[in-house]
Short mmCIF file of C-alpha atoms in Angstrom, two decimals:
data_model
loop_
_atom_site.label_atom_id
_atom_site.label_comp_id
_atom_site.label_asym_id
_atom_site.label_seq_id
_atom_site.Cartn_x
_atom_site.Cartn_y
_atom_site.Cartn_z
CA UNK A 1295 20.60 -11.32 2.82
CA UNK A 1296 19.74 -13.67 5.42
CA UNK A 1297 17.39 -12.52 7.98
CA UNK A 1298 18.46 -11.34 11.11
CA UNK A 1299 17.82 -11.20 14.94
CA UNK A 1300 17.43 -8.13 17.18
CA UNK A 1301 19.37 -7.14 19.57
CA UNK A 1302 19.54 -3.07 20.36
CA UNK A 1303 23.29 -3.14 21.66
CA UNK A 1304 25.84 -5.07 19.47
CA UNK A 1305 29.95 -4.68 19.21
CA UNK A 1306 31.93 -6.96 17.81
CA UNK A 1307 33.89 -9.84 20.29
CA UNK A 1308 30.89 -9.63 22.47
CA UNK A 1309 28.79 -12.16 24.30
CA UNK A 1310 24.97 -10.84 24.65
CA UNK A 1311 21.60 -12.01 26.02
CA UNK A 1312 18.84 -12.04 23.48
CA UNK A 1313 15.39 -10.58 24.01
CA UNK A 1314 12.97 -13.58 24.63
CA UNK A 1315 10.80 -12.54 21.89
CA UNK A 1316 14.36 -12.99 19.92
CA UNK A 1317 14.99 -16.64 21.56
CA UNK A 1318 11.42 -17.01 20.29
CA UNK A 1319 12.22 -16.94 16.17
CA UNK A 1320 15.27 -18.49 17.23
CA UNK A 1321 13.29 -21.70 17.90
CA UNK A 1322 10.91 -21.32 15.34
CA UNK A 1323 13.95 -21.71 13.14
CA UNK A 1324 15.35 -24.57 14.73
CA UNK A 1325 18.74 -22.78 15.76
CA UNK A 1326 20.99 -25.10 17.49
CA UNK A 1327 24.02 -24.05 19.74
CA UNK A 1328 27.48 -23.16 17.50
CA UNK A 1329 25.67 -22.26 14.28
CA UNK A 1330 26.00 -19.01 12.80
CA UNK A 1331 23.62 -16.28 13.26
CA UNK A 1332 23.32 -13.00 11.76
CA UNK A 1333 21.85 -9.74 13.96
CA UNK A 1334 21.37 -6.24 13.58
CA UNK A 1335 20.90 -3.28 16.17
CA UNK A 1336 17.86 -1.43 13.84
CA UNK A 1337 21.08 1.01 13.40
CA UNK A 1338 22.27 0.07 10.20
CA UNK A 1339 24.58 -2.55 11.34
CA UNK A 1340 24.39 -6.19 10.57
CA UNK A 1341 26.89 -8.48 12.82
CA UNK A 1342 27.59 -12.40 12.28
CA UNK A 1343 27.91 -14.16 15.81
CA UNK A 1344 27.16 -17.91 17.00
CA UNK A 1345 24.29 -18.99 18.84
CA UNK A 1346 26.11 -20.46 21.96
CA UNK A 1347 23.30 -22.37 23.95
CA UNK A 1348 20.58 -22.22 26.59
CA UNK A 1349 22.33 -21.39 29.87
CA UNK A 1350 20.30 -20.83 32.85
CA UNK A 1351 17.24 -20.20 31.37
CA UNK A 1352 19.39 -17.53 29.36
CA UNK A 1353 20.01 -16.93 24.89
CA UNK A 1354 23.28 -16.75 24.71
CA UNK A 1355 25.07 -15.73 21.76
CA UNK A 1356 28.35 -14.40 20.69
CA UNK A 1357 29.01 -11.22 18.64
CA UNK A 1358 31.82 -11.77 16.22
CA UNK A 1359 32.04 -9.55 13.47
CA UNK A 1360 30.76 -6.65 11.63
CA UNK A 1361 29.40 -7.67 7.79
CA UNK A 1362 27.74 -5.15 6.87
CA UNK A 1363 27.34 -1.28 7.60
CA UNK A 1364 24.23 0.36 5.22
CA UNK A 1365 24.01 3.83 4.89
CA UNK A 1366 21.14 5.58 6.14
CA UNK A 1367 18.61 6.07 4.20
CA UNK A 1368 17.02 9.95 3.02
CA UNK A 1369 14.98 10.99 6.08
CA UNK A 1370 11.36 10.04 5.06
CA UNK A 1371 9.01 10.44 7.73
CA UNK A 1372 5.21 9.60 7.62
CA UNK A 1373 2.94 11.01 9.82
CA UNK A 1374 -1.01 9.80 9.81
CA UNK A 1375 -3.96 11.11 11.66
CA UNK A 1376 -5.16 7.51 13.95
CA UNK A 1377 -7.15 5.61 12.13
CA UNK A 1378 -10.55 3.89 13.79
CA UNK A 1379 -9.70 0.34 12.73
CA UNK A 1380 -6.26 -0.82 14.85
CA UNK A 1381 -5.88 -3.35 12.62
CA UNK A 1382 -5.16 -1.06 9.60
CA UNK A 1383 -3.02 1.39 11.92
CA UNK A 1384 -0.95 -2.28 12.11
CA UNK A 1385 -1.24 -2.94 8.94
CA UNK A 1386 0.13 0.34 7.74
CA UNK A 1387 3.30 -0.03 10.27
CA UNK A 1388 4.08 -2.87 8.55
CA UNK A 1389 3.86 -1.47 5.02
CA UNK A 1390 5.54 1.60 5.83
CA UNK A 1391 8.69 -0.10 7.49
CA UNK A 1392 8.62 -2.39 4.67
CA UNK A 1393 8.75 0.39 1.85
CA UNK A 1394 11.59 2.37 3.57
CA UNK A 1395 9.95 5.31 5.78
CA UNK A 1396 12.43 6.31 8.88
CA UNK A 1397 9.67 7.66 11.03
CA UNK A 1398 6.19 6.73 11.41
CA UNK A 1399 3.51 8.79 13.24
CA UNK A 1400 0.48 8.63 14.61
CA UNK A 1401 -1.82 11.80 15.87
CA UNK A 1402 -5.36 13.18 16.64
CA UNK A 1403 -6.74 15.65 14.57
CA UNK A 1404 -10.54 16.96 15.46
CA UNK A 1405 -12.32 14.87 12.56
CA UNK A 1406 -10.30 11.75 13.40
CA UNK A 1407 -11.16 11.07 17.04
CA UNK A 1408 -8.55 9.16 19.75
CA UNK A 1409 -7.17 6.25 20.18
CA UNK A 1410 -6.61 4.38 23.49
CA UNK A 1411 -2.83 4.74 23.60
CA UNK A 1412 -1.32 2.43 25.76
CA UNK A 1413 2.68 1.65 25.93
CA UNK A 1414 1.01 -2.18 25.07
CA UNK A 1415 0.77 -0.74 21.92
CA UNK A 1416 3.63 1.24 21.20
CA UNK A 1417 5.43 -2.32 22.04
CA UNK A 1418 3.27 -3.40 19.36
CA UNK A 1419 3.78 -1.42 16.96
CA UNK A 1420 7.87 -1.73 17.98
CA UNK A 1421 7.33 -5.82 17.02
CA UNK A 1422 6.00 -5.05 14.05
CA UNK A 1423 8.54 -3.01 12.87
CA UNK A 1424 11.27 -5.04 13.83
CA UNK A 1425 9.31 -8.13 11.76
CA UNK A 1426 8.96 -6.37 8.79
CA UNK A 1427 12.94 -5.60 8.74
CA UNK A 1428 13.67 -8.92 9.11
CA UNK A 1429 11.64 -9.32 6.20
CA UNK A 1430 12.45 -6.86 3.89
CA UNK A 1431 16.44 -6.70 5.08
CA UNK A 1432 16.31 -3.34 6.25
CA UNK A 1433 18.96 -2.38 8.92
CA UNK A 1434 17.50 0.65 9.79
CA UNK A 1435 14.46 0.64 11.82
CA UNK A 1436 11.94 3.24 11.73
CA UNK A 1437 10.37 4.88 14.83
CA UNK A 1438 6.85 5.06 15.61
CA UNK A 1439 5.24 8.09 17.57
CA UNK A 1440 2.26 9.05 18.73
CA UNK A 1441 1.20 12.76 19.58
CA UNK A 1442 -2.22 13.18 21.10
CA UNK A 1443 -2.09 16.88 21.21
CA UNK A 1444 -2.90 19.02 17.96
CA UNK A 1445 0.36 21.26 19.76
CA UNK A 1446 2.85 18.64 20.18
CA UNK A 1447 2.24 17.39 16.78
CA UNK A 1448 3.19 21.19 15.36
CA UNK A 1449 5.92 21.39 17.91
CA UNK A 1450 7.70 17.91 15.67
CA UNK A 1451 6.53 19.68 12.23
CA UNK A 1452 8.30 22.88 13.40
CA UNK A 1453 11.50 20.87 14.08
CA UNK A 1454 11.48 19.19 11.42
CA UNK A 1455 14.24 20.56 8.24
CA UNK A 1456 12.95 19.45 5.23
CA UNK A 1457 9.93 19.66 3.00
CA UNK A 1458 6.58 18.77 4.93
CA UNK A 1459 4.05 17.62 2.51
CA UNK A 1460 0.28 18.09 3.52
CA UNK A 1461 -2.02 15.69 1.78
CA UNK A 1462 -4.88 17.43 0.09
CA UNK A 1463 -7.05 16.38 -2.14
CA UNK A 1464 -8.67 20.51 -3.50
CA UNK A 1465 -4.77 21.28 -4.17
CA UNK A 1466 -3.52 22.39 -7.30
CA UNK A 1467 -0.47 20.89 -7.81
CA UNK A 1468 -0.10 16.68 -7.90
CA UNK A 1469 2.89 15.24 -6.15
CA UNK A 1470 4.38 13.91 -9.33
CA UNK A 1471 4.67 17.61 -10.34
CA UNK A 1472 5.96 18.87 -7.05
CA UNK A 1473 8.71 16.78 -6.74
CA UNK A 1474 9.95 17.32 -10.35
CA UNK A 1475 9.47 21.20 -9.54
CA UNK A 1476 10.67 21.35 -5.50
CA UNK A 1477 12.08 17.95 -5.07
CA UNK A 1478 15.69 18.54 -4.34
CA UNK A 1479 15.32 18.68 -0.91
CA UNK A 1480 16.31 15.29 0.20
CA UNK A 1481 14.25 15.11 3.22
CA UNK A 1482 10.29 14.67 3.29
CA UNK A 1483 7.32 14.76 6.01
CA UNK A 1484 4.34 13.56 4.66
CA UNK A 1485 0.95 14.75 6.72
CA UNK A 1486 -2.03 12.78 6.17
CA UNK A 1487 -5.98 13.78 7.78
CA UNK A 1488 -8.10 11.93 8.66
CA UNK A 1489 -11.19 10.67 6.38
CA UNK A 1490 -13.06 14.02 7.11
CA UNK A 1491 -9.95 15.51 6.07
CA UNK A 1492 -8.44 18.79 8.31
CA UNK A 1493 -10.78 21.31 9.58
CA UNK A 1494 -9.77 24.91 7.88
CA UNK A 1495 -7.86 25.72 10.99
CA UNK A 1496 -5.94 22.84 10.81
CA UNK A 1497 -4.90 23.32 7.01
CA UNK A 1498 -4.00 26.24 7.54
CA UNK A 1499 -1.82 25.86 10.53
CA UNK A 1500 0.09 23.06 8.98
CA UNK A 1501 0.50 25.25 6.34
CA UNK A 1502 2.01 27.74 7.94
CA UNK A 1503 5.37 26.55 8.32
CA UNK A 1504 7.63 27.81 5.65
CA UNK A 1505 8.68 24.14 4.00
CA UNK A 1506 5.42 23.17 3.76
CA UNK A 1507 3.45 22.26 0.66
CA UNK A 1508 -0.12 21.22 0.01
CA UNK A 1509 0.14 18.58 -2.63
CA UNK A 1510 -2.62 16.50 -4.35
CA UNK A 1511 -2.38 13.02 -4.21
CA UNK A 1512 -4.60 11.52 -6.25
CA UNK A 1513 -7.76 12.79 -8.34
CA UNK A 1514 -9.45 10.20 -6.38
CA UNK A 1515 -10.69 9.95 -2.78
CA UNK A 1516 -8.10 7.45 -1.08
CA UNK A 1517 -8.54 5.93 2.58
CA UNK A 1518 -6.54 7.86 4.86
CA UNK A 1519 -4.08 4.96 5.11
CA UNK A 1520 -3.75 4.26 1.36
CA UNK A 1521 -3.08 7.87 0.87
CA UNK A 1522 -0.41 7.41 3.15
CA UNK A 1523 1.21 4.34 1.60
CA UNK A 1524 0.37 5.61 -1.48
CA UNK A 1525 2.69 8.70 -1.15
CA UNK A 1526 5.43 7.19 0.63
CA UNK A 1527 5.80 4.81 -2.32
CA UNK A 1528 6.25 7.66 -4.30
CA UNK A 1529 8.25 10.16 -2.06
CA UNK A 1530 10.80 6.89 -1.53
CA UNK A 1531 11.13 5.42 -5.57
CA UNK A 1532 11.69 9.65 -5.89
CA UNK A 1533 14.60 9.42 -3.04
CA UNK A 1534 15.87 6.35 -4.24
CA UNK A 1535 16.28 7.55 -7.82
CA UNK A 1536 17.88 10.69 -6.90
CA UNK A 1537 20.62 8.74 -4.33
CA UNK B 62 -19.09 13.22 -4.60
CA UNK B 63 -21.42 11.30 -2.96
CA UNK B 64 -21.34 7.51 -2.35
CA UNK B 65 -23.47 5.43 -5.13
CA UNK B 66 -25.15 2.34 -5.61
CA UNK B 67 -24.14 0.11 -7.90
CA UNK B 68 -26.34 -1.31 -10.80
CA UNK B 69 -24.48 -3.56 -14.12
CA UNK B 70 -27.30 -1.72 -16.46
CA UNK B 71 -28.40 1.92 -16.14
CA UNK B 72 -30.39 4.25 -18.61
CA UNK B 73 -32.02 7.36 -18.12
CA UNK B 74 -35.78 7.27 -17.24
CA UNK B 75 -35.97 3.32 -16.49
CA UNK B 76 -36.91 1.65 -13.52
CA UNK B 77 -34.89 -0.79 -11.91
CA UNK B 78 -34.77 -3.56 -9.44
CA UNK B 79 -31.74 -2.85 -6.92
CA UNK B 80 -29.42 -6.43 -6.15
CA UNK B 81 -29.73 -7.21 -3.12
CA UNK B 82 -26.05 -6.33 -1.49
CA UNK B 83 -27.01 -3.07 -2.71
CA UNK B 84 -30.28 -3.04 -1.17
CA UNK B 85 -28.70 -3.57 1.85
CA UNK B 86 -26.76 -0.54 1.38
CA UNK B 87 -30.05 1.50 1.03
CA UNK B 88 -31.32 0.31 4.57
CA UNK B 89 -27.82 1.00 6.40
CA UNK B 90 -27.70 4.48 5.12
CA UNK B 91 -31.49 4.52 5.87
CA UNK B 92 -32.51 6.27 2.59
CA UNK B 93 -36.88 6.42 2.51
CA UNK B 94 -38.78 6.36 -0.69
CA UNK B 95 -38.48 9.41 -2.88
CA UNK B 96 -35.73 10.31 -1.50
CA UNK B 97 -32.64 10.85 -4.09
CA UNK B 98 -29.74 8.69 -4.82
CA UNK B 99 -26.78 8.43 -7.06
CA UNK B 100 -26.12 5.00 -9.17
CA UNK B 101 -23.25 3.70 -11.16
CA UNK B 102 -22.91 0.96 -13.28
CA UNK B 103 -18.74 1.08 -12.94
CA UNK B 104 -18.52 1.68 -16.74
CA UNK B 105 -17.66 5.42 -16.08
CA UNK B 106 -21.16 6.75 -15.51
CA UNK B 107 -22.84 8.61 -12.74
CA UNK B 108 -27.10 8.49 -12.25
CA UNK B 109 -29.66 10.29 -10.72
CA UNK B 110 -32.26 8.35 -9.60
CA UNK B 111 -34.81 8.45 -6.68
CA UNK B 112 -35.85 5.25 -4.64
CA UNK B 113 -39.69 4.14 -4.88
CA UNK B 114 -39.72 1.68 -2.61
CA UNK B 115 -39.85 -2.03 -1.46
CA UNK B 116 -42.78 -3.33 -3.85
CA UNK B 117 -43.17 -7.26 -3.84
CA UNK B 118 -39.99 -7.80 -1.93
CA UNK B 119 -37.87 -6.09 -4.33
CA UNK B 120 -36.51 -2.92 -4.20
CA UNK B 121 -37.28 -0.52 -6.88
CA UNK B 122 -35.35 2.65 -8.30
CA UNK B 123 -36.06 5.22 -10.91
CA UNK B 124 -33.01 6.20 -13.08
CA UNK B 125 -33.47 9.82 -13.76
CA UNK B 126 -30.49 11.63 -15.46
CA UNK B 127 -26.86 10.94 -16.03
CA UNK B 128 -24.81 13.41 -13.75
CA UNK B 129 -21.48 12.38 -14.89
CA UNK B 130 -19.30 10.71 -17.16
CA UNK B 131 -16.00 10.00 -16.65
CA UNK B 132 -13.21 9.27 -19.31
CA UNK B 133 -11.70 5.93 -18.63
CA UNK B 134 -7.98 6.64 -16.79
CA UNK B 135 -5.08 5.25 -18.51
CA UNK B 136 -4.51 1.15 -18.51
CA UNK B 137 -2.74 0.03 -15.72
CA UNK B 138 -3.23 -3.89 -14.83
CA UNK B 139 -1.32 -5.51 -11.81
CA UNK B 140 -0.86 -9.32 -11.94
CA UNK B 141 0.54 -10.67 -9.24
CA UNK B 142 1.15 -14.45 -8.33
CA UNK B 143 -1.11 -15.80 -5.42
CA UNK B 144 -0.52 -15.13 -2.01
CA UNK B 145 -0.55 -17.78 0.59
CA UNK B 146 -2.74 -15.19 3.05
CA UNK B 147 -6.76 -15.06 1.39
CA UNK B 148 -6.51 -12.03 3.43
CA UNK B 149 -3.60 -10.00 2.18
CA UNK B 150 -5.08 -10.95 -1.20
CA UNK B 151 -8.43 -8.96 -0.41
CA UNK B 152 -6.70 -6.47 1.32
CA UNK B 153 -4.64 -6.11 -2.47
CA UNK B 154 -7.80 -5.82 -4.02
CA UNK B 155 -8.78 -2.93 -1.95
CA UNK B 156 -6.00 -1.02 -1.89
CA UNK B 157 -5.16 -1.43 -5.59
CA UNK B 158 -8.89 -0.70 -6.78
CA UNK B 159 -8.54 2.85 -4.74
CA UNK B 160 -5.17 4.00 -6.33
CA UNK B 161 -7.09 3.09 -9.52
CA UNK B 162 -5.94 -0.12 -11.11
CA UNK B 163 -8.04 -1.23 -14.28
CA UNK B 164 -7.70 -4.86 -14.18
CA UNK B 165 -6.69 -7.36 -10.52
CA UNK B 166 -5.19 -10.46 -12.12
CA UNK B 167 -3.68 -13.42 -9.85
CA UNK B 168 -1.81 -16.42 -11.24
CA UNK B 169 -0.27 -19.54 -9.89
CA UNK B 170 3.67 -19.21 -10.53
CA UNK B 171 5.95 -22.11 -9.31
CA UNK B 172 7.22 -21.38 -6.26
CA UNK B 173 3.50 -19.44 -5.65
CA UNK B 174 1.34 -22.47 -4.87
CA UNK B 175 -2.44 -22.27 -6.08
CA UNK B 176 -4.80 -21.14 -4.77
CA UNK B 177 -8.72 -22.84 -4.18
CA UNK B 178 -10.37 -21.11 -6.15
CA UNK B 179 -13.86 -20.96 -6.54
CA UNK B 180 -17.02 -18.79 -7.95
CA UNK B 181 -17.22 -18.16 -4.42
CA UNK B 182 -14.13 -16.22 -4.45
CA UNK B 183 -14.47 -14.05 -7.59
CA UNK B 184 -17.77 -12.77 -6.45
CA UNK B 185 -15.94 -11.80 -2.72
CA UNK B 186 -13.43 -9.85 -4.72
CA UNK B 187 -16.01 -8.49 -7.30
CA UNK B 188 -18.08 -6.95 -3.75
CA UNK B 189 -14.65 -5.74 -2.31
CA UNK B 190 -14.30 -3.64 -5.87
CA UNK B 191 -17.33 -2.47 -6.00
CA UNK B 192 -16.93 -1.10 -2.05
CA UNK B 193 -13.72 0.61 -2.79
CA UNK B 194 -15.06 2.13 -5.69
CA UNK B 195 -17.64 3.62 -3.57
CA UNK B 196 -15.33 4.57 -1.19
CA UNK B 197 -12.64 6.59 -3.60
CA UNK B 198 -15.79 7.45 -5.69
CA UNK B 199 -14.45 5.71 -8.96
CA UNK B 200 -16.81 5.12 -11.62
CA UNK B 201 -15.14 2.35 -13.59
CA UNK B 202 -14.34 -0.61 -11.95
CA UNK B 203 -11.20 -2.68 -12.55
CA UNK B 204 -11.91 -6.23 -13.54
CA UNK B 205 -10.05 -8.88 -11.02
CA UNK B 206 -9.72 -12.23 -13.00
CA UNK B 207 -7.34 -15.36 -11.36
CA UNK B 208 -5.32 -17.62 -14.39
CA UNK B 209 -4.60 -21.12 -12.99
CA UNK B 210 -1.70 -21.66 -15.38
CA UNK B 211 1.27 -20.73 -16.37
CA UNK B 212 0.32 -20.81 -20.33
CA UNK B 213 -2.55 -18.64 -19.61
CA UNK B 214 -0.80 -15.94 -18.42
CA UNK B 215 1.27 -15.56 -21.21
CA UNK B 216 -1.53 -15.75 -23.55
CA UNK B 217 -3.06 -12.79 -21.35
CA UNK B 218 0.70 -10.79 -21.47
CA UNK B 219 0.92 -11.37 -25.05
CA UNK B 220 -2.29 -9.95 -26.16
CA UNK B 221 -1.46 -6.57 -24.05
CA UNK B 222 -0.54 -4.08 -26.64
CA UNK B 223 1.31 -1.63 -23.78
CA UNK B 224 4.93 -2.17 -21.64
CA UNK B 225 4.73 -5.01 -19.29
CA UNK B 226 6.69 -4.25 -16.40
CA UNK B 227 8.43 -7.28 -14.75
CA UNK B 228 9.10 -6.43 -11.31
CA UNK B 229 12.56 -7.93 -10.16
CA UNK B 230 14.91 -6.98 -7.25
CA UNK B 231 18.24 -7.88 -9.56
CA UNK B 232 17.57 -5.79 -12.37
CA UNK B 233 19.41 -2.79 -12.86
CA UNK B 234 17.04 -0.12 -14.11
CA UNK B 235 14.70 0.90 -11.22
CA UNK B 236 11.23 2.07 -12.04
CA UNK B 237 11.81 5.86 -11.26
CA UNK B 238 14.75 5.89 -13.86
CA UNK B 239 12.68 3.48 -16.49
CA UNK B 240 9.43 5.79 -16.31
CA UNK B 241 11.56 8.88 -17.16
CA UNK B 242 13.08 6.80 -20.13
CA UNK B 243 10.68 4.46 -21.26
CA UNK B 244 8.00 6.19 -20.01
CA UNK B 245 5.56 7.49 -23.24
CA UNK B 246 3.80 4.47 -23.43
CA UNK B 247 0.53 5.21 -21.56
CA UNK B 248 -0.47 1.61 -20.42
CA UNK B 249 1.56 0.05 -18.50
CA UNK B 250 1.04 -3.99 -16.79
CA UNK B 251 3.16 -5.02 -13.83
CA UNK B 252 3.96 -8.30 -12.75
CA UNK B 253 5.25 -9.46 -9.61
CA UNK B 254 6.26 -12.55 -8.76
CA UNK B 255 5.82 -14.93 -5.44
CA UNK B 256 8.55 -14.25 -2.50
CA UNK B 257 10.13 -17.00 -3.38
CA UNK B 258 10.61 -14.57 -6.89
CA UNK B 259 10.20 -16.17 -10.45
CA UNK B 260 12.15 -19.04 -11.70
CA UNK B 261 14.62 -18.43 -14.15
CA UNK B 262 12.13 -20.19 -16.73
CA UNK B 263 9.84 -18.43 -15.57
CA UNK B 264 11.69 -14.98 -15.74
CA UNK B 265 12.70 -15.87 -19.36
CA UNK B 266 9.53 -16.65 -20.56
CA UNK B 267 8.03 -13.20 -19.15
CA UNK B 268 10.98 -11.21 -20.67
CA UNK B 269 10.62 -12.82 -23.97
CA UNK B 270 7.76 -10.26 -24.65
CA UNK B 271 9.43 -7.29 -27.10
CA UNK B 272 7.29 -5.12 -25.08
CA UNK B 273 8.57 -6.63 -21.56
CA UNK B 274 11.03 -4.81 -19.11
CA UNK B 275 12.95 -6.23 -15.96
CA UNK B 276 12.73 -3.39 -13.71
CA UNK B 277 13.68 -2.76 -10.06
CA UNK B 278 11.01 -1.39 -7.34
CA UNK B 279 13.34 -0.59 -4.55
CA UNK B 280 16.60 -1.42 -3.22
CA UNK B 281 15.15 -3.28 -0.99
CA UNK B 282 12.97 -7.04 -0.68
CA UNK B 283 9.41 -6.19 -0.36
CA UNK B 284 6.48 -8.65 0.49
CA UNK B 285 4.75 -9.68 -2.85
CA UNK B 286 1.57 -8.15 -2.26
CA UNK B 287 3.86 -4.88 -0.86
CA UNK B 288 5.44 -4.78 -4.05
CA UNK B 289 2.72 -4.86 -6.30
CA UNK B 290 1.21 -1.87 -4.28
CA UNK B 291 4.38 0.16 -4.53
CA UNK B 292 4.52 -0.48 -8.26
CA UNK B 293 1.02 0.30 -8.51
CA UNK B 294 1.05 3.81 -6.51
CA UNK B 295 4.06 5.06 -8.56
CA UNK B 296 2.96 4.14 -12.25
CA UNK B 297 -0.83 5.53 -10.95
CA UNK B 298 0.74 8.72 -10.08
CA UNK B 299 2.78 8.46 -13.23
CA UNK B 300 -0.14 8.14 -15.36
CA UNK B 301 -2.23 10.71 -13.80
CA UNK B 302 0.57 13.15 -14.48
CA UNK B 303 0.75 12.73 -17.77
CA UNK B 304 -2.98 12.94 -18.09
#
């Protein structure tokens, strides 16, 4: 597929201003007025339309028609306690998007300190994501959340339907095992600590939701954000297989 | 476990001289004489030994007992054609010597480019193993080797006695399904190609191997170095499972 620009709000026989950052790649790729475009909302759609021209210091381009609807994807969401380094917090946006995860989340646990949250970088994060589907030709974007409290973060496990996977390295069983024993559930949350790992309290509070598993990784001490990657891979090859 | 330092040549009651990268290591985590330390020499084995001291300029260590010996995990070896990015190509090394890789390998493909390589480069990656290996406390360390051409790679492929896996977004089997029917073998070699993919030469010559399978990561185009991570997470887990 060819890669795509973003616009959030697309229906066919439509005329729309792009986002600058959207002008931007059009540019870079040396776009000129009347050729063919292709664009996607992040919503599963992907639209062909014509790049009209620079009017008034506007992108201009015309929505023609719908080429493509996907399917959305089994609900894998990844959730990550901050990491120090923002670069690898980027870095593992990028990968995450790229292997197929529909919700990606931040949060502070008490061994993994803050992070300076700003909406700078949830608009960040946001660019990244949309990059990375260009790149890998995924038409559904992920979201990426942050919860700073210990509480809110609970409050989105508890709403969450299907089976929440807490990353621990002492557990018994290895996820390869779990998910040929309790993988029919087509849904996962995957919980990752931070390098300290979860304090006791913490374990056991994620644990106490009824869908939730703890679940060895690896024999082997990972980074936090490998283990993270490192599971989704798994958890989406799984989904993929079974769909 | 704790972190180690890393020696090539360990015996029980010997004294050694520490290199120098690891001496470093000894004054960040400010460790005194006599106090106690852990060595490896990344060929599965885990030392006792106490530091003397700085004598002469050199840094001297007593190797007391071995603590632990670990079986060597199952063969996996990624190859995976150069990236343009030195960076993402460290950042491979990392990530695949914590999910537990045994052997890095890099090659130029056609549509890869080379890369400028230089002694200067293998000993980078060789102190980027031996830090993840620290990190995810593994005691053998994968080897990471770079073949300029084409013909050398094969020669490498052909004298693997275990299923190469040739990673390829228009095959039909994807790796979930393949593992579950394919899977007995317990060394497995992945190769993944440059984003520009393989050539159909290329892809011939690779598949020409009776051992060889064209196999499917995801529905989906991943970056090289994502795919070769991906791969790598899912035949780890695979492996370990089996184990």
């Amino acid at each position: 597929m060819s890669r795509f620009l973003f616009h959030p709000v697309l229906r066919e026989r439509t005329r729309i201003v792009l986002p600058l950052e959207e002008a931007h790649h059009l540019r870079v790729e040396r776009i000129k007025p009347s050729q063919s475009i292709f664009l996607s909302d992040g919503k599963g759609h992907l639209f062909q339309g014509v790049y009209l021209g620079k009017i008034e210091g506007k992108f201009w381009v015309e929505v023609l028609t719908l080429v493509k609807e996907e399917e959305r994807l089994q609900d894998l969401r990844i959730w990550q306690s901050v990491l120090h380094s923002p670069t690898r917090m980027d870095w593992l946006v990028e990968k995450l998007t790229e292997i197929g995860a529909s919700e990606i989340g931040f949060f502070s646990a008490q061994r993994s300190g803050d992070i300076n949250f700003s909406v700078h970088k949830q608009v960040r994060w946001e660019k990244i994501v949309v990059n990375a589907c260009k790149q890998s030709g995924r038409l559904f974007f992920p979201t990426v959340r942050y919860r700073e409290s210990w509480k809110d973060l609970l409050e989105t496990l508890r709403a969450f339907s299907g089976r929440i996977i807490v990353a621990d390295l002492s557990a018994e069983e290895d996820l390869w095992y779990f998910l040929n024993t309790h993988g029919e559930s087509c849904s996962f949350l995957l919980v990752v600590g931070p390098e300290g790992d979860f304090t006791e309290k913490e374990k056991e509070e994620l644990l106490s939701f009824p869908r939730a598993y703890s679940v060895r990784l690896t024999s082997h001490i990972l980074r936090s954000e490998t283990a993270s990657l490192f599971g989704a891979s798994i958890l989406r090859s799984f989904l993929d297989g079974r769909s």
